[in-house]
Coordinates of C-alpha atoms in Angstrom, one line a residue:
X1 CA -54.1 -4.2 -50.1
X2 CA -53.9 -7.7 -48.4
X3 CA -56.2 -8.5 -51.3
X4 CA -54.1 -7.7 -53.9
X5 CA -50.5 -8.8 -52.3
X6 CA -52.6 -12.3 -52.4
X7 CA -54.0 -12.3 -55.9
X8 CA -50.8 -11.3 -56.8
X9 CA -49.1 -14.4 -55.6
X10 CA -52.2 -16.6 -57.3
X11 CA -51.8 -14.9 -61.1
X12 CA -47.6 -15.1 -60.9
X13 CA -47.1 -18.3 -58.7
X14 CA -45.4 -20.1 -62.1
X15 CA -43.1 -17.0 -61.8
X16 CA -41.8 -18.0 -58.9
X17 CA -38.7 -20.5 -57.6
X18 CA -40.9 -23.7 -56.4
X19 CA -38.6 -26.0 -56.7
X20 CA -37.2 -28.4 -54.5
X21 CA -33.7 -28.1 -53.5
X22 CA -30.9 -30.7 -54.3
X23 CA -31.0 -33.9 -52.5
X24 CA -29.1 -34.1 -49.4
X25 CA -29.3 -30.1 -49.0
X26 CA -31.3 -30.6 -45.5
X27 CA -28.3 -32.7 -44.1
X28 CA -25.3 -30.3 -45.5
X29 CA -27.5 -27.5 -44.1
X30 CA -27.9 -29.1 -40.5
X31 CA -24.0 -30.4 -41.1
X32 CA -22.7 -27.3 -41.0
X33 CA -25.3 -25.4 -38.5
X34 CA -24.0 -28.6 -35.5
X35 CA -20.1 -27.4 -37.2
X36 CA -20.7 -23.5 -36.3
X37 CA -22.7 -24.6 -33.1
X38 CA -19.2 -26.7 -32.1
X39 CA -16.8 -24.3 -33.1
X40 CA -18.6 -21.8 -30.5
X41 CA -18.6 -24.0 -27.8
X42 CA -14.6 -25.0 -28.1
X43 CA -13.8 -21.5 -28.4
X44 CA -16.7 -20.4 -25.5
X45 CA -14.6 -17.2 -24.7
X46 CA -12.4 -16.5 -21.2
X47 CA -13.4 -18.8 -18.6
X48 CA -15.4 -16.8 -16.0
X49 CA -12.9 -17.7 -13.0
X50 CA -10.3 -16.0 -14.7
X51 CA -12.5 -13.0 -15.2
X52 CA -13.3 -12.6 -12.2
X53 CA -9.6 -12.9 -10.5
X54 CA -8.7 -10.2 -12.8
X55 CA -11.3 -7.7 -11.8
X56 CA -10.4 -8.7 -7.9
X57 CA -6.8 -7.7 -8.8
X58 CA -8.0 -4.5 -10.7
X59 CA -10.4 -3.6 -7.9
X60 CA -7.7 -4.8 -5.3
X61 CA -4.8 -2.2 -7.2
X62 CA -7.4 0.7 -7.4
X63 CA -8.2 0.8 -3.4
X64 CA -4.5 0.5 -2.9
X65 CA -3.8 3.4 -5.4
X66 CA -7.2 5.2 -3.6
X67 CA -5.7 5.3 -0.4
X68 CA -1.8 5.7 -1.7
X69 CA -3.0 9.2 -3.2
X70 CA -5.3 10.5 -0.4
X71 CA -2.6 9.3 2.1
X72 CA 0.1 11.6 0.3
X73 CA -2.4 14.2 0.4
X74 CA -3.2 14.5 3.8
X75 CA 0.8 14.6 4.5
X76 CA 0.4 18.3 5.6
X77 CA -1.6 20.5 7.5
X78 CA -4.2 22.8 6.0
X79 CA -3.9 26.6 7.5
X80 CA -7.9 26.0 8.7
X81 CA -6.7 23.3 11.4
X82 CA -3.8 26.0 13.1
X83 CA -6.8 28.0 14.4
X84 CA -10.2 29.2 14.0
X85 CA -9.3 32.5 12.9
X86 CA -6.4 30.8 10.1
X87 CA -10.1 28.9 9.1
X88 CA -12.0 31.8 8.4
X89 CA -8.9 33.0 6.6
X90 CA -8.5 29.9 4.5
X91 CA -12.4 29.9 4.0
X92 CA -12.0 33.3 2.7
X93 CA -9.3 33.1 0.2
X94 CA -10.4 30.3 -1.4
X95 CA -14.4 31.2 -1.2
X96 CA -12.7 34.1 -3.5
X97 CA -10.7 32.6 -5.7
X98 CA -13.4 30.2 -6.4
X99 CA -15.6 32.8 -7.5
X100 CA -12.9 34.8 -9.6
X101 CA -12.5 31.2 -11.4
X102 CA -16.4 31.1 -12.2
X103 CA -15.9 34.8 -13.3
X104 CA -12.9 34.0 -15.4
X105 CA -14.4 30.6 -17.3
X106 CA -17.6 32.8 -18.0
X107 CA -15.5 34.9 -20.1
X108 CA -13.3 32.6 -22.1
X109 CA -13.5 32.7 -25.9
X110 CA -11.2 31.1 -28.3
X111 CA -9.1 34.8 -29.2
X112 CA -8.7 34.9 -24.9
X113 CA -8.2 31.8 -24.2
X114 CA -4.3 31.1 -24.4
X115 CA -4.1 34.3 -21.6
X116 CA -6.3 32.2 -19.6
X117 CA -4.6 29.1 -19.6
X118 CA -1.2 30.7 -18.9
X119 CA -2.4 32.3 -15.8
X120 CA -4.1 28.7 -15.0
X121 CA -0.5 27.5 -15.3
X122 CA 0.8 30.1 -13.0
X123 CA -1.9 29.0 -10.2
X124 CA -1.2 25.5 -10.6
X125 CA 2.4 26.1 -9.7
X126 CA 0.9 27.9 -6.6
X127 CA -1.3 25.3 -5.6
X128 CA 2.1 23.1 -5.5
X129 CA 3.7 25.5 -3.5
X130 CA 0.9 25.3 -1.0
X131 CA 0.9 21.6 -1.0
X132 CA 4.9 21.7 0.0
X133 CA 3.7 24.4 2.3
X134 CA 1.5 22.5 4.1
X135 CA 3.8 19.6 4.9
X136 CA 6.6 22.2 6.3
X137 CA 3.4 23.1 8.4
X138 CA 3.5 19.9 10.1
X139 CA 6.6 19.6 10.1
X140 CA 7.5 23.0 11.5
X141 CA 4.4 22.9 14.2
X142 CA 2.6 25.4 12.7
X143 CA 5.8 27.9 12.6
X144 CA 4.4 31.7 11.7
X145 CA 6.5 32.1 8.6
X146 CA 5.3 28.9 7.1
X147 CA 1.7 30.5 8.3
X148 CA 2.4 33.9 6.7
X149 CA 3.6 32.3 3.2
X150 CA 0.4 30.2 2.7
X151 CA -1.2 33.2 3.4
X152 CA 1.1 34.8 0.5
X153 CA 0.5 32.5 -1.7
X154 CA -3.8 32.6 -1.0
X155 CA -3.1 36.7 -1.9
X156 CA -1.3 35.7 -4.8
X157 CA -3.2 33.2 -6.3
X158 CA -6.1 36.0 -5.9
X159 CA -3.6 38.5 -7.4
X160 CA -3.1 36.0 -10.6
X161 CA -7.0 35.9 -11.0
X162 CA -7.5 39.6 -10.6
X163 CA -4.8 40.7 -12.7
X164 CA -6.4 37.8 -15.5
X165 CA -9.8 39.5 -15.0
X166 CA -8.3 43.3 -15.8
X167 CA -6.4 41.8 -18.9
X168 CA -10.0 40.1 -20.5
X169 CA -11.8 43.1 -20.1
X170 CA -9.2 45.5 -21.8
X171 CA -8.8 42.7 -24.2
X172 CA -12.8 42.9 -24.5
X173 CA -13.1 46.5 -25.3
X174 CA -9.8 46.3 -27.9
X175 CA -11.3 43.6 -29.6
X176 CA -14.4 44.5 -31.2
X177 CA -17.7 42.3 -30.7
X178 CA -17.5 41.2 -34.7
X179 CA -14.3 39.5 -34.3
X180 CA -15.3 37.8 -31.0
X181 CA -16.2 34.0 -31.5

């Protein structure tokens, strides 16, 4: 093939452009290469001081906000730190709940899934609840109503889920597997 490309070339060589450019095309050429080459250097982008007090302040604001958030978190007093026994409780509850979530997102289709996010809804308002509950812990020094209401709202968070669970598999056998996407 290399043999041919090149006889090619050696039968149509007349055919093709082999003419010298215009005088003075060199120096306009290399004119306006050294004009792009100028223009990038004025311009040359954000100085690299400036880049890197902004990332300081970004990185500065983010560990500020980092440690603003987990302080306000650990505001209250978890049930697991009242006792060993209120641990194992604590473990418990949301060892179940955890699993009762798995359970739930195995079974989300599209036809179920606005049941499922309500009753996400209704746990999230519970897990608020907690959070207040926790911080009338500490304040309260670990009073045993505050005690028995995060336990009320572990058994109805895990009352939410079961009830959730019950609904998707009556839903399952009402809808038939056709329809199911």
């Amino acid at each position: 093939m290399k043999n041919t490309m090149e006889d090619f070339f050696k039968n149509n060589r007349e055919e093709f452009d082999v003419t010298e450019p215009n005088i003075g095309h060199f120096e306009r050429f290399q004119a306006r290469l050294e004009k792009t080459e100028e223009s990038t250097k004025k311009k040359g982008g954000t100085p690299w001081y400036i880049l890197a007090v902004a990332a300081s302040v970004l990185l500065f604001f983010g560990y500020w906000m980092g440690n603003y958030n987990q302080n306000g978190a650990t505001n209250g007093i978890e049930l697991a730190e009242v006792s060993p026994e209120m641990e194992e409780t604590q473990n418990f509850y949301l060892a179940t709940i955890q699993k009762e979530v798995e359970e739930i997102r195995t079974k989300k289709t599209t036809a179920n899934q606005k049941i499922i996010d309500d009753a996400f809804i209704q746990l999230e308002i519970l897990e608020t609840n907690y959070r207040t509950l926790t911080l009338e812990l500490k304040e309260s020094n670990a009073d045993k109503r505050v005690i028995y209401a995060m336990i009320t709202n572990f058994q109805n968070r895990l009352q939410i889920l079961q009830n959730l669970m019950e609904q998707l598999d009556e839903f399952e056998e009402l809808v038939p597997q056709q329809n199911r996407v």
